[in-house]
Amino acid sequence: MIPSASSSQLTASVDDEVLSRMVRTDQMVAVRRSVLSAIPINVVLSCVAALVALNAGRAFEGLCWLSLSLMVNGVRSYICRWPFAPWPGIVPENGIATSPDARPVGWHLRVAATMAAVSGCVWALIPLLCDGYSSPQAVFYLTVVCGICAGAVTYGIPYAFVPIAFIVPALLSVAGCLVYAGGFDNLSLAAMVLLYLAALVRGAVHGDRSFREGSRIRNEATAMAVQLRKAHAQSIDATQQLAFRASHDSLTGLLNREGFTDAATLHLAAPDGQRHALLLLDLDGFKAVNDAFGHKVGDRVLQDVAHWLQRETAEMQAVLGRWGGDEFALLYRLRDERQAPPEIAQALIRSISFATAHYGGHLGVSIGISVSGDAEVADMISFADEALHEAKRTGRNRYQVFDGALNQRLATRRDVERDLLQAIESRSIGVWYQPIMSSDGSEVHSLEALMRWNHPRHGHIPPEDVIYAAASTGVAEPLLRHLVDEVCRGMRKLEAAGSSLATVPVAINISPREMAQLAVDDIVLGMLKLRGIAPRRLQIEITEEVALDTHATRGRLNALSAAGVAIVVDDFGVGFSSLASLRSEYVRQVKIDRSFILDLSSSPGNEVLVDAIVQLGHSLGVQVVAEGVETQAELDVLRNLGCGLVQGYHLARPAPLAEVMAWDAARSASAAAKAG
Ligand code: C2E
Ligand code: CA
Ligand code: CA
């Protein structure tokens, strides 16, 4: 096979310039091959020619000529091994000597043609052995010269100049001698030789052209194939990159939600019958780090947590993913006792604070665990999520395994989520009212509206659960509208019944989530306007964290407050920076959290705290309510401390509006009787 430039590694597209260089290189390589394979024939024929001369008594001429021929052939075959400089970007097949400092291909081709001419000239000297083709051996020499010329053209297809340079001197010398000898026969023979020469030249040129054409096509095809391969490889690369990006989290490099779910599905499908554990982790205290140090540090913390998780689970061959925000997921095959999920979770909880201590605070982690029975990935995830929720609810920085009780709760929650919108639309979610009294019991200061939903299957659903379900199913706004509407209707009823409660404000609760996600000011003020209720008849209860939250929430609270809605800080004392919320311009009232009122009579510490809050309220002009008053003893202490407002089972339990109205009517009547 002729080595070609076809294996060249193309870096640029195949332009004409590059292609002709490749063809040139192909020619060069093919010329060398053909010269090397023609030289032995040349040598054999030279020896035979010299023998014939010897036999004809021309030993001296014969030997001189043979030495010349052998010398030229020797030089030609030596030259064929010279290295040549390849074109930039074109690398011929192995075994072809190249060197960057050697002469270029074109130069070597010219040398090959020149050496062919020299060799042709040696054969042009044949007349010296046969008296100018007039001796009896003339026919032999004529045949040999014509034969070797035909052979030169046959072998010399790749590059026409080589055979032409060889045959022209050899055959011209034949024709010249014949013309010189004269006579019709000789002249005719000379004419035939010239014709023969012309035919051979034409053949050589034709062969050269076909060779270049063939080489060009082959090189073009090869280059295209190389480019195609490259394009193919690039497209595979791009596809893989896209797939990687689609399945991985760009911040931590862990799998993202989709990637994790897919990988976990594959894992669970493995037919080894082994059980798997899925752990959902949620960082405790991450929001504080983010708020205090900014998002950049927050991002670095998440990256550190990802590395920490990878280190901690390196031996478990776990599937790791970032579940979103500051939540991570981990799935692994349960192999032995040491890898029991609670042990793993405990180890993670122990080690995380060290992994993140360099940020100045200690992060914790809450972990929800589910173990595969024959559950699908989606189920395992929601089981672990439920358990995580429970771990968070019951104190954080702990783990919780998904168990029967949680299973029941999850089923309830799913039903609640499913039925919620329908319940809102059918007005099955109602509002009960609990009075807030002056501590001497003389009057009702306000009413707190508390949501009540009696689910057909699961009975009373705690309001917090309804709020959570509403947020996760996207019906928070319809629910809020419905509750405000119910409260407005309640107020109308009180007016219609001529109740003395018609003049007291009603407080509704707004959760942090609602405050953050809904335009509470527009919704509430809009509803009040629609129902023709004055804003000053409404109060809004929020937790301290809301009172101090973002610019957006402060804007909403300001708007509500400016319209006349009083803002109440609920559960006061259990959040952080409590005093700051007392100083904000819109807070009119605080409710001391129930946990301070509980055991008030027997706990001097709580008494001191309640006293401080009451005094502070007095000096800042903020009303103070004690909530959760369950006993007369608690009430007595509160009175002594000068707490003006109280709420709790001891005074009145939450009840439907009609009952509250009846209770109030009875109370007024007995007060009037006493006065009378
Ligand atoms: P909260 O705002 O602190 O409401 C007071 C809760 O304590 C009510 O529970 C009430 O029934 C209960 N309570 C009242 N007096 C006493 C007492 O003397 N002892 C004891 N142990 N408990 C007492 P409820 O109605 O189950 O509400 C729980 C929480 O759900 C509320 O806590 C409030 O944060 C939330 N919530 C209730 N209704 C709504 C609502 O319409 N919207 C929003 N966003 N949250 C609501
Ligand atoms: Ca409340
Ligand atoms: Ca409260």
XYZ file of C-alpha atoms and ligand atoms in Angstrom:
724
model
C 0.000 0.000 0.000
C 1.231 3.443 -0.766
C 1.593 5.394 2.415
C -0.290 8.585 2.129
C -0.959 11.722 3.993
C -4.381 10.264 4.597
C -3.709 9.664 8.262
C -2.941 13.299 8.760
C -4.476 14.903 11.787
C -6.281 17.913 10.539
C -6.747 20.808 12.774
C -8.278 23.222 10.316
C -10.868 22.651 7.639
C -9.695 21.064 4.365
C -8.889 23.996 2.137
C -7.262 23.662 -1.320
C -3.847 24.671 -0.118
C -3.777 21.948 2.516
C -5.159 19.408 0.080
C -2.482 20.062 -2.554
C 0.187 19.723 0.116
C -1.250 16.373 1.086
C -1.244 15.306 -2.571
C 2.382 16.441 -2.903
C 3.323 14.401 0.157
C 1.514 11.386 -1.268
C 3.437 11.816 -4.540
C 6.723 12.097 -2.698
C 6.137 8.947 -0.715
C 4.898 7.009 -3.770
C 7.877 8.148 -5.899
C 10.275 6.788 -3.306
C 8.472 3.468 -3.199
C 8.475 3.140 -6.982
C 12.139 4.146 -7.306
C 13.156 1.630 -4.673
C 11.250 -1.162 -6.357
C 12.518 -0.225 -9.880
C 16.193 -0.057 -8.899
C 16.733 -3.862 -8.584
C 15.310 -4.338 -12.091
C 17.541 -1.533 -13.334
C 20.574 -3.210 -11.725
C 19.748 -6.643 -13.190
C 19.274 -5.197 -16.668
C 22.540 -3.225 -16.299
C 24.405 -6.423 -15.418
C 22.908 -8.284 -18.385
C 23.798 -5.377 -20.707
C 27.379 -5.417 -19.417
C 27.559 -9.216 -19.899
C 26.398 -8.906 -23.483
C 29.092 -6.226 -24.026
C 31.681 -8.530 -22.457
C 30.603 -11.309 -24.750
C 30.864 -9.023 -27.738
C 34.497 -8.217 -26.808
C 33.810 -4.825 -25.275
C 34.792 -5.680 -21.725
C 36.258 -2.279 -20.861
C 33.296 -0.244 -22.129
C 30.923 -2.770 -20.536
C 32.568 -2.615 -17.096
C 32.883 1.186 -17.144
C 29.265 1.532 -18.059
C 28.151 -0.998 -15.440
C 30.112 0.819 -12.692
C 28.520 4.109 -13.703
C 25.059 2.542 -13.696
C 25.590 0.858 -10.308
C 26.890 4.113 -8.851
C 23.885 6.118 -10.038
C 21.476 3.467 -8.804
C 23.283 3.443 -5.447
C 22.951 7.212 -5.119
C 19.273 7.081 -6.075
C 18.420 4.471 -3.504
C 20.415 6.354 -0.862
C 18.570 9.592 -1.643
C 15.272 7.815 -1.193
C 16.059 7.439 2.517
C 16.719 11.089 3.149
C 14.231 12.564 5.615
C 12.060 15.365 4.345
C 10.314 18.186 6.172
C 6.586 17.586 6.430
C 4.115 20.389 5.798
C 2.829 21.931 8.969
C -0.198 19.995 10.164
C 0.411 17.000 7.890
C 1.902 13.899 9.418
C 2.529 10.971 7.029
C 2.236 7.377 8.124
C 4.762 5.823 10.443
C 7.979 4.581 8.834
C 8.369 7.626 6.636
C 11.423 9.584 7.705
C 10.613 13.179 8.427
C 12.516 15.897 10.164
C 11.485 19.480 10.681
C 14.930 20.808 9.640
C 15.135 18.673 6.471
C 14.449 19.891 2.931
C 10.824 20.235 1.887
C 8.864 17.773 -0.207
C 9.082 19.869 -3.402
C 12.855 19.888 -3.251
C 13.018 16.104 -2.860
C 10.700 15.636 -5.830
C 12.990 17.810 -7.933
C 16.033 15.802 -6.769
C 14.237 12.546 -7.660
C 13.515 13.869 -11.157
C 17.114 15.049 -11.528
C 18.478 11.666 -10.456
C 16.065 9.959 -12.874
C 17.504 12.181 -15.614
C 21.032 11.186 -14.582
C 20.015 7.533 -14.681
C 18.389 8.102 -18.095
C 21.658 9.663 -19.300
C 23.542 6.503 -18.223
C 21.183 4.498 -20.420
C 21.716 7.080 -23.156
C 25.352 5.892 -23.179
C 24.345 2.373 -24.365
C 25.386 3.258 -27.974
C 29.002 3.104 -26.691
C 28.475 -0.664 -26.180
C 26.986 -1.337 -29.626
C 28.588 1.119 -32.042
C 25.595 3.425 -32.077
C 23.102 0.554 -32.548
C 24.908 -0.794 -35.588
C 26.584 -3.908 -34.083
C 24.810 -7.317 -34.107
C 23.808 -6.721 -30.417
C 21.857 -3.601 -31.397
C 18.480 -5.399 -31.324
C 19.174 -6.630 -27.786
C 20.084 -3.160 -26.531
C 17.197 -1.544 -28.391
C 14.777 -3.951 -26.773
C 16.292 -3.494 -23.309
C 16.252 0.340 -23.530
C 12.679 0.451 -24.861
C 11.649 -2.094 -22.211
C 13.236 -0.254 -19.302
C 11.633 2.993 -20.508
C 8.208 1.329 -20.579
C 8.907 -0.008 -17.070
C 9.932 3.456 -15.875
C 6.606 4.896 -17.023
C 4.639 2.029 -15.506
C 6.349 2.469 -12.140
C 6.477 6.222 -12.355
C 2.766 6.957 -12.318
C 2.799 9.114 -9.098
C 4.998 11.884 -10.516
C 5.405 12.288 -14.278
C 8.702 14.236 -14.151
C 10.603 11.212 -12.848
C 9.814 8.797 -15.736
C 9.932 11.588 -18.304
C 13.367 12.712 -17.063
C 14.506 9.088 -17.379
C 13.085 8.151 -20.779
C 13.792 11.369 -22.675
C 17.663 11.094 -22.695
C 17.549 7.292 -23.091
C 15.200 7.262 -26.093
C 16.539 10.470 -27.692
C 19.977 8.839 -27.720
C 18.409 5.789 -29.483
C 16.649 7.970 -32.046
C 19.758 10.138 -32.520
C 21.968 7.125 -33.220
C 19.459 5.671 -35.704
C 19.185 9.006 -37.527
C 22.962 9.231 -37.530
C 23.253 5.712 -39.040
C 20.913 6.821 -41.821
C 19.049 4.667 -44.366
C 15.296 4.232 -44.721
C 14.946 1.407 -42.205
C 16.912 3.215 -39.525
C 15.112 6.485 -40.140
C 11.747 4.701 -39.929
C 12.837 3.010 -36.714
C 14.004 6.382 -35.286
C 10.584 7.850 -36.143
C 8.906 4.899 -34.363
C 11.132 5.464 -31.282
C 10.189 9.149 -31.202
C 6.522 8.201 -31.521
C 7.039 5.683 -28.754
C 8.680 8.417 -26.615
C 5.727 10.741 -27.227
C 3.278 7.988 -26.269
C 5.213 7.229 -23.089
C 5.377 10.927 -22.119
C 1.668 11.234 -22.671
C 1.090 8.088 -20.614
C 3.283 9.428 -17.809
C 1.464 12.771 -17.736
C -1.874 10.984 -17.744
C -0.787 8.632 -14.958
C 0.428 11.576 -12.877
C -2.888 13.337 -13.287
C -4.919 10.263 -12.278
C -2.681 9.678 -9.307
C -3.128 13.244 -8.064
C -6.855 13.053 -8.654
C -7.081 9.785 -6.687
C -4.921 11.113 -3.909
C -6.959 14.297 -3.691
C -10.239 12.400 -3.429
C -8.867 10.010 -0.842
C -7.352 12.762 1.258
C -10.488 14.814 1.040
C -12.573 11.862 2.167
C -10.178 11.062 4.980
C -10.081 14.650 6.124
C -13.833 14.795 6.060
C -14.018 11.566 7.994
C -11.593 12.992 10.537
C -13.664 16.137 10.806
C -16.833 14.136 11.075
C -15.311 12.045 13.824
C -14.234 15.195 15.568
C -17.642 16.812 15.179
C -19.219 13.617 16.418
C -16.916 13.532 19.429
C -17.696 17.187 20.099
C -21.412 16.607 19.892
C -21.117 13.640 22.271
C -19.115 15.870 24.551
C -21.722 18.619 24.383
C -24.533 16.148 25.012
C -22.692 14.761 28.008
C -22.086 18.253 29.342
C -25.732 19.139 28.910
C -26.778 15.934 30.617
C -24.359 16.672 33.453
C -25.685 20.180 33.887
C -29.257 18.987 33.807
C -28.614 16.464 36.548
C -26.129 18.293 38.766
C -26.205 21.263 41.058
C -23.868 23.952 39.758
C -22.916 25.266 43.200
C -21.909 22.064 44.963
C -21.389 19.668 42.044
C -23.691 17.162 43.743
C -26.669 15.686 41.930
C -29.663 17.995 41.833
C -33.234 16.942 42.600
C -33.831 15.293 39.206
C -30.371 13.752 39.105
C -30.740 12.367 42.596
C -34.184 10.968 41.917
C -32.970 9.234 38.739
C -29.851 7.828 40.404
C -31.845 6.677 43.432
C -34.406 4.993 41.169
C -31.595 3.057 39.457
C -30.173 2.071 42.831
C -33.467 0.788 44.149
C -34.081 -1.139 40.939
C -30.890 -3.207 41.414
C -32.069 -6.799 41.811
C -29.963 -7.593 44.881
C -32.907 -7.562 47.254
C -31.069 -5.320 49.703
C -32.787 -2.547 51.584
C -31.858 1.089 51.276
C -31.951 4.046 53.594
C -32.783 7.549 52.474
C -31.744 10.495 54.627
C -32.976 14.025 54.041
C -30.828 16.617 55.783
C -31.782 20.200 56.507
C -29.237 22.603 57.950
C -30.154 24.319 61.197
C -29.005 27.892 61.484
C -28.103 28.327 57.832
C -30.459 31.265 57.384
C -28.673 33.087 60.195
C -25.285 32.531 58.497
C -26.718 33.776 55.208
C -28.261 36.844 56.832
C -25.204 37.663 58.900
C -22.428 37.044 56.376
C -24.137 37.409 53.007
C -24.869 35.080 50.105
C -21.262 34.558 49.086
C -20.375 33.100 52.445
C -23.676 31.225 52.384
C -22.640 29.626 49.090
C -19.257 28.654 50.501
C -20.908 27.095 53.521
C -23.097 25.008 51.216
C -20.017 23.909 49.262
C -18.248 22.997 52.489
C -21.271 21.058 53.642
C -21.287 19.175 50.321
C -17.600 18.261 50.767
C -18.207 17.276 54.357
C -21.041 14.977 53.269
C -18.843 13.435 50.581
C -16.087 12.790 53.111
C -18.412 11.367 55.730
C -20.099 8.992 53.299
C -17.052 8.068 51.212
C -17.117 4.426 52.279
C -20.830 3.918 51.866
C -21.014 4.297 48.078
C -23.943 6.572 48.697
C -25.911 8.598 46.186
C -25.625 12.222 47.275
C -27.662 15.162 46.127
C -28.562 18.716 46.946
C -32.272 18.700 47.437
C -32.503 22.477 47.101
C -31.725 25.438 49.370
C -29.991 24.089 52.445
C -31.405 20.581 52.097
C -29.344 17.564 51.080
C -30.279 13.982 50.297
C -28.384 10.743 50.793
C -29.315 7.222 49.726
C -27.297 4.122 50.521
C -27.554 0.350 50.573
C -27.922 -1.173 54.051
C -25.042 -3.625 54.250
C -24.210 -4.106 57.891
C -25.131 -3.073 61.410
C -22.552 -0.312 61.640
C -24.344 1.428 58.829
C -27.726 1.513 60.541
C -29.375 4.820 59.576
C -29.676 6.170 63.161
C -25.937 5.622 63.733
C -25.097 7.363 60.478
C -27.470 10.229 61.274
C -26.053 10.585 64.773
C -22.499 10.650 63.405
C -23.471 13.351 60.902
C -25.150 15.453 63.586
C -22.023 15.126 65.754
C -19.581 16.065 63.024
C -21.282 18.924 61.176
C -20.491 21.619 63.698
C -16.763 20.923 63.299
C -17.055 21.016 59.515
C -18.612 24.489 59.571
C -17.065 25.972 62.737
C -14.716 28.248 60.780
C -17.635 30.526 59.873
C -17.838 31.740 63.405
C -21.087 29.971 64.234
C -22.052 26.346 64.585
C -24.421 24.850 62.076
C -26.609 21.966 63.023
C -28.504 19.496 60.908
C -31.922 17.904 61.228
C -32.342 14.564 59.531
C -35.382 12.640 58.361
C -34.870 8.937 57.642
C -36.886 6.454 55.643
C -35.943 2.840 54.980
C -37.119 1.104 51.822
C -39.613 -1.703 52.107
C -40.986 -1.934 48.643
C -41.550 1.796 48.428
C -40.699 3.768 45.322
C -38.196 6.608 45.405
C -40.905 9.277 45.413
C -42.535 7.640 48.441
C -39.233 7.222 50.266
C -38.562 10.885 49.711
C -41.912 12.016 51.039
C -41.531 9.646 54.038
C -38.091 11.076 54.805
C -39.485 14.578 54.308
C -42.244 13.903 56.790
C -39.700 12.568 59.287
C -37.475 15.595 58.678
C -40.406 17.849 59.374
C -40.960 16.083 62.669
C -37.270 16.324 63.577
C -37.412 20.082 62.963
C -40.659 20.486 64.847
C -39.411 18.654 67.890
C -36.265 20.593 68.474
C -33.868 20.559 65.509
C -30.351 19.126 65.342
C -31.784 15.645 65.745
C -32.933 12.801 63.553
C -36.281 11.148 63.165
C -37.070 7.812 61.560
C -40.281 7.586 59.558
C -42.590 5.290 61.542
C -46.218 4.257 61.817
C -47.318 7.426 63.584
C -45.697 9.581 60.960
C -47.223 7.418 58.276
C -50.645 8.194 59.745
C -49.777 11.884 59.885
C -48.576 11.852 56.284
C -51.803 10.218 55.159
C -53.730 12.903 57.027
C -51.668 15.625 55.498
C -52.194 14.293 52.007
C -55.949 14.211 52.588
C -55.826 17.701 54.035
C -53.911 18.972 51.034
C -56.265 17.239 48.662
C -59.454 18.526 50.301
C -58.372 22.006 51.284
C -59.433 24.000 48.242
C -62.802 22.320 48.181
C -63.233 23.087 51.886
C -62.422 26.751 51.288
C -64.835 26.973 48.383
C -67.639 25.259 50.282
C -66.913 27.458 53.329
C -66.351 24.408 55.533
C -63.449 26.162 57.214
C -64.855 28.301 59.971
C -63.679 30.795 62.541
C -64.047 30.610 66.314
C -63.543 33.555 68.601
C -61.780 33.873 71.929
C -62.247 37.022 74.025
C -59.349 39.049 75.362
C -60.455 40.582 78.656
C -59.387 43.363 80.930
C -57.663 41.642 83.845
C -60.310 42.814 86.302
C -62.845 40.917 84.159
C -64.979 44.001 83.670
C -64.911 44.191 79.876
C -64.083 42.424 76.637
C -61.163 44.229 75.038
C -61.077 42.343 71.730
C -61.713 38.981 70.098
C -59.109 36.673 68.545
C -60.303 34.863 65.433
C -59.041 31.264 65.321
C -59.435 29.035 62.294
C -61.399 25.813 62.736
C -61.660 22.987 60.222
C -63.384 19.769 61.081
C -62.174 17.395 58.401
C -64.774 14.735 57.504
C -62.260 11.900 58.078
C -59.557 13.277 60.305
C -61.578 15.579 62.550
C -60.083 18.810 63.893
C -57.022 19.869 61.905
C -54.645 22.171 63.857
C -54.634 25.639 62.219
C -50.839 25.496 61.751
C -51.241 22.343 59.646
C -53.902 23.992 57.496
C -51.642 27.002 56.922
C -48.763 24.698 55.968
C -50.926 22.665 53.588
C -52.260 25.850 52.009
C -48.747 27.121 51.347
C -47.578 23.824 49.859
C -50.606 23.480 47.589
C -50.650 27.111 46.484
C -54.006 28.057 48.040
C -52.677 30.360 50.773
C -54.308 33.397 49.210
C -57.819 31.949 48.760
C -57.601 30.710 52.361
C -56.632 34.118 53.708
C -59.376 35.817 51.683
C -61.860 33.298 52.980
C -60.848 33.823 56.638
C -60.942 37.611 56.393
C -64.303 37.309 54.697
C -65.600 35.040 57.489
C -64.417 37.560 60.095
C -66.147 40.394 58.211
C -69.384 38.397 58.119
C -68.975 37.740 61.850
C -68.684 41.466 62.522
C -71.816 42.117 60.453
C -73.674 39.485 62.462
C -72.598 41.124 65.721
C -73.891 44.461 64.433
C -77.126 42.929 63.223
C -77.715 41.272 66.606
C -77.005 44.564 68.399
C -74.323 42.796 70.448
C -72.053 44.859 72.648
C -69.189 42.943 70.973
C -69.944 44.790 67.723
C -67.641 47.579 68.845
C -64.610 45.515 69.923
C -61.797 44.852 67.456
C -61.219 41.375 66.077
C -57.667 40.024 65.697
C -56.694 37.658 62.912
C -53.456 35.652 62.842
C -51.047 35.957 59.918
C -48.245 33.406 59.744
C -44.680 34.336 58.757
C -45.132 32.356 55.573
C -48.282 34.224 54.582
C -46.639 37.522 55.411
C -43.636 36.732 53.240
C -45.489 35.277 50.270
C -48.733 37.224 50.014
C -49.576 40.879 49.540
C -51.360 40.740 52.893
C -51.988 44.506 53.019
C -53.764 44.595 49.649
C -55.749 41.443 50.360
C -56.904 42.482 53.846
C -57.609 46.143 53.110
C -59.335 45.154 49.847
C -61.617 42.692 51.643
C -62.461 45.228 54.378
C -63.373 47.796 51.764
C -65.467 45.304 49.847
C -67.419 44.372 52.989
C -67.638 47.975 54.205
C -65.767 47.330 57.484
C -63.585 50.067 59.016
C -59.919 48.974 59.247
C -59.669 50.091 62.881
C -62.015 47.199 63.785
C -59.352 44.736 62.721
C -56.099 43.704 64.371
C -53.367 41.545 62.929
C -51.305 39.164 65.028
C -47.833 38.352 63.794
C -44.795 36.737 65.381
C -41.725 38.700 66.305
C -39.677 37.351 63.433
C -42.228 38.869 61.048
C -42.245 42.186 62.886
C -38.523 42.479 62.243
C -38.348 40.868 58.869
C -37.563 42.182 55.432
C -38.178 45.533 53.868
C -41.186 44.090 52.027
C -42.961 42.864 55.169
C -42.224 46.107 56.983
C -43.783 47.962 54.047
C -46.919 45.828 54.271
C -47.209 46.277 58.021
C -46.756 50.033 57.671
C -49.504 50.158 55.050
C -51.884 48.178 57.270
C -51.017 50.259 60.309
C -51.446 53.531 58.393
C -54.925 52.383 57.309
C -55.856 51.854 60.968
C -55.262 48.127 61.465
C -53.518 47.550 64.809
C -50.485 45.279 64.724
C -50.032 42.824 67.582
C -46.837 40.895 68.266
C -47.836 37.353 69.219
C -45.878 34.785 71.249
C -43.720 37.584 72.615
C -40.538 36.561 74.399
C -39.735 33.296 72.658
C -38.184 34.775 69.512
C -34.941 36.694 69.234
C -34.282 40.425 69.781
C -37.700 40.834 71.375
C -37.067 44.346 72.536
C -36.390 45.624 69.046
C -39.896 44.711 67.908
C -41.320 46.743 70.801
C -39.662 49.836 69.391
C -41.011 49.499 65.854
C -43.468 52.245 64.940
C -46.480 50.074 64.142
C -46.627 47.653 67.085
C -49.549 48.559 69.376
C -49.793 45.419 71.443
C -47.717 42.423 72.537
C -48.929 39.070 73.737
C -46.641 37.495 76.323
C -46.141 33.905 75.235
C -48.109 31.200 77.029
C -44.916 29.509 78.189
C -44.236 32.460 80.564
C -47.737 32.355 82.019
C -47.700 28.625 82.678
C -46.706 28.027 86.328
C -46.477 31.783 86.792
C -47.571 31.463 90.402
C -44.805 28.963 91.212
C -41.983 30.228 89.008
C -40.333 33.439 90.244
C -38.139 33.644 87.093
C -41.183 33.913 84.850
C -42.717 36.451 87.188
C -39.663 38.699 86.892
C -39.760 38.439 83.103
C -43.491 39.153 82.863
C -43.023 42.091 85.227
C -40.254 43.489 83.019
C -42.349 43.165 79.862
C -45.352 44.818 81.535
C -43.208 47.727 82.757
C -41.604 48.121 79.362
C -45.027 48.094 77.692
C -46.204 50.845 80.063
C -43.222 53.056 79.340
C -43.382 52.541 75.551
C -47.163 52.938 75.340
C -47.651 49.381 74.087
C -50.541 47.279 75.422
C -49.499 43.994 77.037
C -51.695 40.881 76.901
C -50.971 37.711 78.862
C -52.183 34.689 76.897
C -52.905 31.150 78.050
C -54.239 32.104 81.481
C -55.640 28.832 82.816
C -55.983 29.375 86.567
C -57.185 31.956 89.046
C -53.718 31.908 90.639
C -52.109 32.939 87.357
C -54.695 35.653 86.939
C -54.008 36.973 90.441
C -50.283 37.223 89.798
C -50.902 39.026 86.513
C -53.216 41.512 88.176
C -50.627 42.179 90.848
C -48.026 42.807 88.172
C -50.320 45.373 86.583
C -50.936 43.400 83.387
C -54.055 45.021 81.973
C -55.212 42.435 79.436
C -55.595 38.661 79.682
C -56.688 35.755 77.461
C -57.067 32.096 78.282
C -59.283 29.121 79.097
C -59.768 30.466 82.617
C -61.619 33.462 81.224
C -63.189 32.077 78.061
C -62.410 29.324 75.619
C -62.514 29.838 71.857
C -66.066 29.194 70.608
C -68.316 29.717 67.585
C -69.610 33.265 67.246
C -73.144 32.455 68.409
C -71.798 30.931 71.633
C -69.510 33.895 72.263
C -72.462 36.235 71.747
C -74.578 34.239 74.193
C -71.693 34.160 76.684
C -71.294 37.938 76.370
C -75.011 38.575 76.723
C -75.139 36.440 79.878
C -72.093 38.206 81.260
C -73.545 41.669 80.589
C -76.842 40.649 82.132
C -75.222 39.376 85.321
C -73.042 42.520 85.507
C -76.165 44.679 85.143
C -77.961 42.628 87.800
C -74.980 43.090 90.135
C -74.937 46.817 89.451
C -78.703 46.982 89.860
P -51.899 31.543 68.760
O -52.019 32.712 67.871
O -50.870 31.642 69.838
O -53.303 31.262 69.325
C -53.604 30.850 70.600
C -53.773 29.390 70.667
O -53.800 29.009 72.043
C -55.099 28.902 70.097
O -54.917 27.589 69.613
C -55.997 28.864 71.326
O -57.065 27.948 71.203
C -55.035 28.395 72.360
N -55.404 28.842 73.727
C -56.140 29.915 74.129
N -56.208 29.966 75.474
C -55.501 28.929 75.963
C -55.202 28.437 77.263
O -55.599 28.987 78.309
N -54.474 27.314 77.347
C -54.034 26.670 76.259
N -53.325 25.558 76.407
N -54.269 27.080 74.995
C -55.006 28.220 74.849
P -55.369 27.218 68.154
O -56.681 27.801 67.854
O -55.203 25.755 68.019
O -54.324 27.935 67.268
C -53.022 27.562 67.263
C -52.219 28.490 66.453
O -52.612 28.410 65.103
C -52.396 29.942 66.828
O -51.594 30.241 67.902
C -52.048 30.645 65.576
O -50.663 30.817 65.517
C -52.462 29.661 64.532
N -53.728 30.058 63.932
C -54.974 29.914 64.383
N -55.853 30.428 63.528
C -55.160 30.959 62.524
C -55.504 31.665 61.340
O -56.666 31.948 61.040
N -54.506 32.042 60.520
C -53.209 31.784 60.838
N -52.307 32.186 60.013
N -52.859 31.120 61.935
C -53.813 30.716 62.776
Ca -52.606 34.644 68.105
Ca -49.800 33.049 70.861
